[in-house]
Amino acid sequence: MKNKLFIATCLLLLTGNLVSAQYVTRFVKSGIIDFNKSTNVYALIKREIALSKDENIFSAKAFEAYKKNHPQIQISKSTLKFGDNKTLFTPEIDEEDNNTNNWFDMPMSQQFNTTYTDNNTSTKLSQKKVFEETFLVKDSTAKIKWKITGETRDILGYTCRRANGLVLDSIYVVAFYTDQIPVVGGPESFTGLPGMILQVALPHENVSWVATKVTDVTVPAATIIPPKKANR
């Protein structure tokens, strides 16, 4: 009887351990993240008109006509590959959309830069398009003054913690990162938090990025490499 009780107890403990193991958090160290960048184009245009030194009535009229044919929120897509403590952010450029939506040719509403970040050396290499020329710019990773808060939210099933930051001591940033993806990185050049940034916003610039999909897959190291200079 004692032997049967002992065996039953062992089986119960073993079963409990197996069930618990199913809920152990998996930490994603390599994969691909899809991002959507949302830009409030109307707000950007209003600000440009307000800051204009000239009383340009035509700009106001043109803006009203613009609103009839263009949405307030412009969506731009991009991907972020990560692995081996490195990231590669690549925008999906829709030439037609960029030509029709960027009425004032505002940099904030565009997404042309491909950015490679190596956290092992704290360096980044960006491919930037200026007019018809493409340049490579090498620099250290962005220095953002972060303050982590107690606020959390769920993004694509990942528990993310909020952090407030300052870029260049003046631009306010709000980000949500997850340590379930223990790779320092995020869209564009946003970085510096103890995990992957899945959502980030520049409230005063009327722009934000949010992850729409996380693919847990081993990304070949050969595909996470610095961009090459190329004129287009």
PDB file of C-alpha atoms in Angstrom:
ATOM      1  CA  MET A   1       0.000   0.000   0.000  1.00  0.00           C
ATOM      2  CA  LYS A   2       2.818   2.377   0.926  1.00  0.00           C
ATOM      3  CA  ASN A   3       4.624   1.536  -2.332  1.00  0.00           C
ATOM      4  CA  LYS A   4       1.481   2.304  -4.361  1.00  0.00           C
ATOM      5  CA  LEU A   5       1.040   5.613  -2.532  1.00  0.00           C
ATOM      6  CA  PHE A   6       4.696   6.519  -3.144  1.00  0.00           C
ATOM      7  CA  ILE A   7       4.424   5.721  -6.867  1.00  0.00           C
ATOM      8  CA  ALA A   8       1.183   7.714  -7.193  1.00  0.00           C
ATOM      9  CA  THR A   9       2.798  10.710  -5.483  1.00  0.00           C
ATOM     10  CA  CYS A  10       5.820  10.567  -7.799  1.00  0.00           C
ATOM     11  CA  LEU A  11       3.597  10.400 -10.876  1.00  0.00           C
ATOM     12  CA  LEU A  12       1.571  13.373  -9.665  1.00  0.00           C
ATOM     13  CA  LEU A  13       4.702  15.453  -9.095  1.00  0.00           C
ATOM     14  CA  LEU A  14       6.121  14.454 -12.484  1.00  0.00           C
ATOM     15  CA  THR A  15       2.879  15.347 -14.236  1.00  0.00           C
ATOM     16  CA  GLY A  16       2.804  18.708 -12.487  1.00  0.00           C
ATOM     17  CA  ASN A  17       6.369  19.443 -13.584  1.00  0.00           C
ATOM     18  CA  LEU A  18       5.555  18.558 -17.193  1.00  0.00           C
ATOM     19  CA  VAL A  19       2.499  20.802 -17.195  1.00  0.00           C
ATOM     20  CA  SER A  20       4.494  23.656 -15.694  1.00  0.00           C
ATOM     21  CA  ALA A  21       7.213  23.198 -18.314  1.00  0.00           C
ATOM     22  CA  GLN A  22       4.668  23.892 -21.038  1.00  0.00           C
ATOM     23  CA  TYR A  23       4.242  27.420 -19.687  1.00  0.00           C
ATOM     24  CA  VAL A  24       7.916  28.298 -19.367  1.00  0.00           C
ATOM     25  CA  THR A  25       8.535  31.521 -21.275  1.00  0.00           C
ATOM     26  CA  ARG A  26      10.513  31.065 -24.462  1.00  0.00           C
ATOM     27  CA  PHE A  27      13.095  33.782 -24.998  1.00  0.00           C
ATOM     28  CA  VAL A  28      13.405  34.729 -28.663  1.00  0.00           C
ATOM     29  CA  LYS A  29      16.999  35.575 -29.609  1.00  0.00           C
ATOM     30  CA  SER A  30      16.647  35.497 -33.392  1.00  0.00           C
ATOM     31  CA  GLY A  31      13.802  36.356 -35.732  1.00  0.00           C
ATOM     32  CA  ILE A  32      12.016  38.882 -37.903  1.00  0.00           C
ATOM     33  CA  ILE A  33       9.648  41.632 -36.758  1.00  0.00           C
ATOM     34  CA  ASP A  34       7.213  43.434 -39.053  1.00  0.00           C
ATOM     35  CA  PHE A  35       6.526  47.068 -38.159  1.00  0.00           C
ATOM     36  CA  ASN A  36       3.970  49.650 -39.215  1.00  0.00           C
ATOM     37  CA  LYS A  37       4.941  53.298 -39.021  1.00  0.00           C
ATOM     38  CA  SER A  38       1.934  55.615 -38.583  1.00  0.00           C
ATOM     39  CA  THR A  39       2.299  59.300 -39.428  1.00  0.00           C
ATOM     40  CA  ASN A  40      -0.400  61.907 -38.814  1.00  0.00           C
ATOM     41  CA  VAL A  41       0.225  63.786 -42.066  1.00  0.00           C
ATOM     42  CA  TYR A  42      -2.513  66.358 -41.435  1.00  0.00           C
ATOM     43  CA  ALA A  43      -0.874  67.405 -38.160  1.00  0.00           C
ATOM     44  CA  LEU A  44       2.542  67.714 -39.804  1.00  0.00           C
ATOM     45  CA  ILE A  45       1.183  69.849 -42.637  1.00  0.00           C
ATOM     46  CA  LYS A  46      -0.720  72.115 -40.211  1.00  0.00           C
ATOM     47  CA  ARG A  47       2.474  72.649 -38.262  1.00  0.00           C
ATOM     48  CA  GLU A  48       4.429  73.481 -41.423  1.00  0.00           C
ATOM     49  CA  ILE A  49       1.808  76.045 -42.437  1.00  0.00           C
ATOM     50  CA  ALA A  50       1.772  77.569 -38.936  1.00  0.00           C
ATOM     51  CA  LEU A  51       5.575  77.849 -38.882  1.00  0.00           C
ATOM     52  CA  SER A  52       5.730  79.409 -42.336  1.00  0.00           C
ATOM     53  CA  LYS A  53       6.938  83.015 -42.219  1.00  0.00           C
ATOM     54  CA  ASP A  54       4.827  83.956 -45.232  1.00  0.00           C
ATOM     55  CA  GLU A  55       1.067  84.383 -45.141  1.00  0.00           C
ATOM     56  CA  ASN A  56       0.503  81.713 -47.764  1.00  0.00           C
ATOM     57  CA  ILE A  57      -3.230  81.449 -48.393  1.00  0.00           C
ATOM     58  CA  PHE A  58      -2.565  79.015 -51.235  1.00  0.00           C
ATOM     59  CA  SER A  59      -1.015  76.531 -48.792  1.00  0.00           C
ATOM     60  CA  ALA A  60      -4.193  76.506 -46.703  1.00  0.00           C
ATOM     61  CA  LYS A  61      -6.358  76.012 -49.780  1.00  0.00           C
ATOM     62  CA  ALA A  62      -4.070  73.334 -51.151  1.00  0.00           C
ATOM     63  CA  PHE A  63      -4.220  71.574 -47.799  1.00  0.00           C
ATOM     64  CA  GLU A  64      -8.023  71.474 -47.891  1.00  0.00           C
ATOM     65  CA  ALA A  65      -7.865  69.971 -51.389  1.00  0.00           C
ATOM     66  CA  TYR A  66      -5.204  67.517 -50.235  1.00  0.00           C
ATOM     67  CA  LYS A  67      -7.423  66.224 -47.428  1.00  0.00           C
ATOM     68  CA  LYS A  68     -10.149  65.280 -49.899  1.00  0.00           C
ATOM     69  CA  ASN A  69      -7.863  62.782 -51.651  1.00  0.00           C
ATOM     70  CA  HIS A  70      -5.472  61.591 -48.939  1.00  0.00           C
ATOM     71  CA  PRO A  71      -5.975  59.861 -45.563  1.00  0.00           C
ATOM     72  CA  GLN A  72      -4.955  61.547 -42.324  1.00  0.00           C
ATOM     73  CA  ILE A  73      -2.760  58.623 -41.223  1.00  0.00           C
ATOM     74  CA  GLN A  74      -0.039  57.421 -43.564  1.00  0.00           C
ATOM     75  CA  ILE A  75       1.157  53.846 -42.998  1.00  0.00           C
ATOM     76  CA  SER A  76       4.686  52.735 -43.921  1.00  0.00           C
ATOM     77  CA  LYS A  77       5.863  49.149 -43.523  1.00  0.00           C
ATOM     78  CA  SER A  78       9.272  47.790 -42.546  1.00  0.00           C
ATOM     79  CA  THR A  79      11.036  44.706 -41.203  1.00  0.00           C
ATOM     80  CA  LEU A  80      13.628  44.191 -38.498  1.00  0.00           C
ATOM     81  CA  LYS A  81      15.866  41.126 -38.618  1.00  0.00           C
ATOM     82  CA  PHE A  82      17.739  40.295 -35.420  1.00  0.00           C
ATOM     83  CA  GLY A  83      20.215  37.694 -34.226  1.00  0.00           C
ATOM     84  CA  ASP A  84      23.717  37.379 -32.752  1.00  0.00           C
ATOM     85  CA  ASN A  85      23.046  40.661 -30.887  1.00  0.00           C
ATOM     86  CA  LYS A  86      22.721  42.505 -34.209  1.00  0.00           C
ATOM     87  CA  THR A  87      19.745  44.075 -36.002  1.00  0.00           C
ATOM     88  CA  LEU A  88      18.932  45.161 -39.549  1.00  0.00           C
ATOM     89  CA  PHE A  89      16.021  47.548 -40.093  1.00  0.00           C
ATOM     90  CA  THR A  90      14.772  47.696 -43.686  1.00  0.00           C
ATOM     91  CA  PRO A  91      11.882  49.883 -44.898  1.00  0.00           C
ATOM     92  CA  GLU A  92       9.498  48.667 -47.561  1.00  0.00           C
ATOM     93  CA  ILE A  93       9.437  51.636 -49.900  1.00  0.00           C
ATOM     94  CA  ASP A  94       6.327  52.282 -51.960  1.00  0.00           C
ATOM     95  CA  GLU A  95       7.528  54.861 -54.448  1.00  0.00           C
ATOM     96  CA  GLU A  96       4.007  55.718 -55.594  1.00  0.00           C
ATOM     97  CA  ASP A  97       2.715  56.345 -52.084  1.00  0.00           C
ATOM     98  CA  ASN A  98       5.715  58.450 -51.124  1.00  0.00           C
ATOM     99  CA  ASN A  99       5.332  60.603 -54.216  1.00  0.00           C
ATOM    100  CA  THR A 100       1.616  61.227 -53.681  1.00  0.00           C
ATOM    101  CA  ASN A 101       1.436  61.564 -49.890  1.00  0.00           C
ATOM    102  CA  ASN A 102       4.490  63.628 -48.990  1.00  0.00           C
ATOM    103  CA  TRP A 103       3.054  66.955 -50.092  1.00  0.00           C
ATOM    104  CA  PHE A 104       5.656  69.016 -48.224  1.00  0.00           C
ATOM    105  CA  ASP A 105       8.376  66.400 -48.690  1.00  0.00           C
ATOM    106  CA  MET A 106       8.620  66.191 -44.904  1.00  0.00           C
ATOM    107  CA  PRO A 107      11.400  63.885 -43.640  1.00  0.00           C
ATOM    108  CA  MET A 108       9.311  62.753 -40.657  1.00  0.00           C
ATOM    109  CA  SER A 109       6.657  61.283 -42.959  1.00  0.00           C
ATOM    110  CA  GLN A 110       9.197  59.352 -45.010  1.00  0.00           C
ATOM    111  CA  GLN A 111      11.040  56.109 -44.377  1.00  0.00           C
ATOM    112  CA  PHE A 112      14.065  55.687 -46.605  1.00  0.00           C
ATOM    113  CA  ASN A 113      16.841  54.697 -44.177  1.00  0.00           C
ATOM    114  CA  THR A 114      18.159  51.157 -43.814  1.00  0.00           C
ATOM    115  CA  THR A 115      19.917  50.797 -40.456  1.00  0.00           C
ATOM    116  CA  TYR A 116      22.319  48.081 -39.298  1.00  0.00           C
ATOM    117  CA  THR A 117      23.183  47.962 -35.595  1.00  0.00           C
ATOM    118  CA  ASP A 118      25.900  45.878 -33.935  1.00  0.00           C
ATOM    119  CA  ASN A 119      25.387  45.836 -30.179  1.00  0.00           C
ATOM    120  CA  ASN A 120      28.646  43.948 -29.730  1.00  0.00           C
ATOM    121  CA  THR A 121      30.561  47.060 -30.809  1.00  0.00           C
ATOM    122  CA  SER A 122      27.859  49.690 -30.039  1.00  0.00           C
ATOM    123  CA  THR A 123      27.966  50.933 -33.618  1.00  0.00           C
ATOM    124  CA  LYS A 124      25.421  51.476 -36.374  1.00  0.00           C
ATOM    125  CA  LEU A 125      25.611  51.966 -40.115  1.00  0.00           C
ATOM    126  CA  SER A 126      22.764  53.730 -41.910  1.00  0.00           C
ATOM    127  CA  GLN A 127      22.048  53.903 -45.605  1.00  0.00           C
ATOM    128  CA  LYS A 128      20.447  57.296 -46.198  1.00  0.00           C
ATOM    129  CA  LYS A 129      18.894  58.614 -49.389  1.00  0.00           C
ATOM    130  CA  VAL A 130      19.249  62.355 -49.984  1.00  0.00           C
ATOM    131  CA  PHE A 131      17.563  63.479 -53.178  1.00  0.00           C
ATOM    132  CA  GLU A 132      19.001  61.142 -55.829  1.00  0.00           C
ATOM    133  CA  GLU A 133      22.128  60.190 -53.883  1.00  0.00           C
ATOM    134  CA  THR A 134      22.548  57.352 -51.397  1.00  0.00           C
ATOM    135  CA  PHE A 135      25.079  57.649 -48.576  1.00  0.00           C
ATOM    136  CA  LEU A 136      26.420  55.423 -45.812  1.00  0.00           C
ATOM    137  CA  VAL A 137      26.701  57.020 -42.384  1.00  0.00           C
ATOM    138  CA  LYS A 138      28.610  55.233 -39.614  1.00  0.00           C
ATOM    139  CA  ASP A 139      28.063  56.262 -36.012  1.00  0.00           C
ATOM    140  CA  SER A 140      27.776  54.953 -32.470  1.00  0.00           C
ATOM    141  CA  THR A 141      24.386  53.678 -31.342  1.00  0.00           C
ATOM    142  CA  ALA A 142      21.849  56.333 -30.366  1.00  0.00           C
ATOM    143  CA  LYS A 143      22.219  57.730 -26.860  1.00  0.00           C
ATOM    144  CA  ILE A 144      18.701  57.919 -25.480  1.00  0.00           C
ATOM    145  CA  LYS A 145      18.084  58.809 -21.840  1.00  0.00           C
ATOM    146  CA  TRP A 146      15.547  56.192 -20.771  1.00  0.00           C
ATOM    147  CA  LYS A 147      13.476  55.983 -17.592  1.00  0.00           C
ATOM    148  CA  ILE A 148      11.693  52.651 -17.154  1.00  0.00           C
ATOM    149  CA  THR A 149       8.222  52.823 -15.575  1.00  0.00           C
ATOM    150  CA  GLY A 150       5.909  50.268 -13.978  1.00  0.00           C
ATOM    151  CA  GLU A 151       3.317  50.443 -16.769  1.00  0.00           C
ATOM    152  CA  THR A 152       2.952  47.350 -18.939  1.00  0.00           C
ATOM    153  CA  ARG A 153       0.913  46.290 -21.968  1.00  0.00           C
ATOM    154  CA  ASP A 154       0.545  43.218 -24.123  1.00  0.00           C
ATOM    155  CA  ILE A 155       1.827  43.467 -27.692  1.00  0.00           C
ATOM    156  CA  LEU A 156       1.448  40.361 -29.866  1.00  0.00           C
ATOM    157  CA  GLY A 157       1.433  38.171 -26.764  1.00  0.00           C
ATOM    158  CA  TYR A 158       4.608  39.701 -25.317  1.00  0.00           C
ATOM    159  CA  THR A 159       4.528  41.504 -21.988  1.00  0.00           C
ATOM    160  CA  CYS A 160       6.045  44.914 -22.635  1.00  0.00           C
ATOM    161  CA  ARG A 161       7.178  47.519 -20.138  1.00  0.00           C
ATOM    162  CA  ARG A 162       6.941  51.245 -20.780  1.00  0.00           C
ATOM    163  CA  ALA A 163       9.993  53.496 -20.869  1.00  0.00           C
ATOM    164  CA  ASN A 164      10.057  57.261 -21.353  1.00  0.00           C
ATOM    165  CA  GLY A 165      13.061  58.768 -23.040  1.00  0.00           C
ATOM    166  CA  LEU A 166      14.735  61.884 -24.367  1.00  0.00           C
ATOM    167  CA  VAL A 167      16.597  62.077 -27.676  1.00  0.00           C
ATOM    168  CA  LEU A 168      19.121  64.900 -27.979  1.00  0.00           C
ATOM    169  CA  ASP A 169      17.857  66.128 -24.578  1.00  0.00           C
ATOM    170  CA  SER A 170      14.712  67.575 -26.169  1.00  0.00           C
ATOM    171  CA  ILE A 171      12.667  65.044 -28.182  1.00  0.00           C
ATOM    172  CA  TYR A 172      10.249  63.084 -25.970  1.00  0.00           C
ATOM    173  CA  VAL A 173       9.946  59.351 -26.709  1.00  0.00           C
ATOM    174  CA  VAL A 174       7.588  56.696 -25.356  1.00  0.00           C
ATOM    175  CA  ALA A 175       8.556  53.062 -25.909  1.00  0.00           C
ATOM    176  CA  PHE A 176       7.329  49.620 -24.909  1.00  0.00           C
ATOM    177  CA  TYR A 177       9.939  46.859 -24.823  1.00  0.00           C
ATOM    178  CA  THR A 178       9.947  43.173 -23.898  1.00  0.00           C
ATOM    179  CA  ASP A 179      12.696  41.203 -22.200  1.00  0.00           C
ATOM    180  CA  GLN A 180      11.143  38.071 -23.705  1.00  0.00           C
ATOM    181  CA  ILE A 181      13.165  39.086 -26.757  1.00  0.00           C
ATOM    182  CA  PRO A 182      16.520  39.688 -25.017  1.00  0.00           C
ATOM    183  CA  VAL A 183      18.080  41.631 -27.888  1.00  0.00           C
ATOM    184  CA  VAL A 184      18.726  45.356 -27.548  1.00  0.00           C
ATOM    185  CA  GLY A 185      17.045  47.037 -30.516  1.00  0.00           C
ATOM    186  CA  GLY A 186      13.957  48.430 -32.156  1.00  0.00           C
ATOM    187  CA  PRO A 187      12.674  50.131 -35.308  1.00  0.00           C
ATOM    188  CA  GLU A 188      14.823  52.751 -37.044  1.00  0.00           C
ATOM    189  CA  SER A 189      17.614  53.683 -34.590  1.00  0.00           C
ATOM    190  CA  PHE A 190      15.653  53.300 -31.337  1.00  0.00           C
ATOM    191  CA  THR A 191      17.666  51.191 -28.914  1.00  0.00           C
ATOM    192  CA  GLY A 192      19.201  51.140 -25.442  1.00  0.00           C
ATOM    193  CA  LEU A 193      16.560  49.242 -23.453  1.00  0.00           C
ATOM    194  CA  PRO A 194      17.052  45.771 -21.889  1.00  0.00           C
ATOM    195  CA  GLY A 195      15.005  44.044 -24.569  1.00  0.00           C
ATOM    196  CA  MET A 196      13.386  44.520 -27.965  1.00  0.00           C
ATOM    197  CA  ILE A 197      11.244  47.612 -28.528  1.00  0.00           C
ATOM    198  CA  LEU A 198       7.916  46.571 -30.066  1.00  0.00           C
ATOM    199  CA  GLN A 199       6.249  49.983 -29.957  1.00  0.00           C
ATOM    200  CA  VAL A 200       7.650  53.501 -29.919  1.00  0.00           C
ATOM    201  CA  ALA A 201       6.106  56.927 -30.397  1.00  0.00           C
ATOM    202  CA  LEU A 202       7.250  60.509 -30.781  1.00  0.00           C
ATOM    203  CA  PRO A 203       4.069  62.230 -29.521  1.00  0.00           C
ATOM    204  CA  HIS A 204       5.087  65.760 -30.452  1.00  0.00           C
ATOM    205  CA  GLU A 205       6.185  64.628 -33.912  1.00  0.00           C
ATOM    206  CA  ASN A 206       2.889  62.790 -34.579  1.00  0.00           C
ATOM    207  CA  VAL A 207       4.582  59.533 -35.542  1.00  0.00           C
ATOM    208  CA  SER A 208       4.751  56.025 -34.067  1.00  0.00           C
ATOM    209  CA  TRP A 209       5.963  52.511 -34.864  1.00  0.00           C
ATOM    210  CA  VAL A 210       4.293  49.305 -33.706  1.00  0.00           C
ATOM    211  CA  ALA A 211       5.125  45.658 -34.310  1.00  0.00           C
ATOM    212  CA  THR A 212       2.466  43.793 -36.272  1.00  0.00           C
ATOM    213  CA  LYS A 213       4.125  40.379 -36.370  1.00  0.00           C
ATOM    214  CA  VAL A 214       7.020  38.568 -34.671  1.00  0.00           C
ATOM    215  CA  THR A 215       8.422  35.522 -36.451  1.00  0.00           C
ATOM    216  CA  ASP A 216      10.451  33.288 -34.143  1.00  0.00           C
ATOM    217  CA  VAL A 217      12.987  31.849 -36.567  1.00  0.00           C
ATOM    218  CA  THR A 218      16.731  31.429 -36.797  1.00  0.00           C
ATOM    219  CA  VAL A 219      17.917  34.157 -39.143  1.00  0.00           C
ATOM    220  CA  PRO A 220      21.115  33.318 -41.070  1.00  0.00           C
ATOM    221  CA  ALA A 221      23.982  35.582 -40.019  1.00  0.00           C
ATOM    222  CA  ALA A 222      24.679  36.265 -43.700  1.00  0.00           C
ATOM    223  CA  THR A 223      21.392  38.171 -43.971  1.00  0.00           C
ATOM    224  CA  ILE A 224      22.071  40.517 -41.039  1.00  0.00           C
ATOM    225  CA  ILE A 225      24.846  42.545 -42.623  1.00  0.00           C
ATOM    226  CA  PRO A 226      25.561  46.265 -43.117  1.00  0.00           C
ATOM    227  CA  PRO A 227      23.925  47.916 -46.150  1.00  0.00           C
ATOM    228  CA  LYS A 228      26.084  48.750 -49.149  1.00  0.00           C
ATOM    229  CA  LYS A 229      26.239  52.148 -50.754  1.00  0.00           C
ATOM    230  CA  ALA A 230      24.294  52.319 -53.997  1.00  0.00           C
ATOM    231  CA  ASN A 231      22.954  55.200 -56.022  1.00  0.00           C
ATOM    232  CA  ARG A 232      19.358  54.832 -57.166  1.00  0.00           C
TER     233      ARG A 232
END
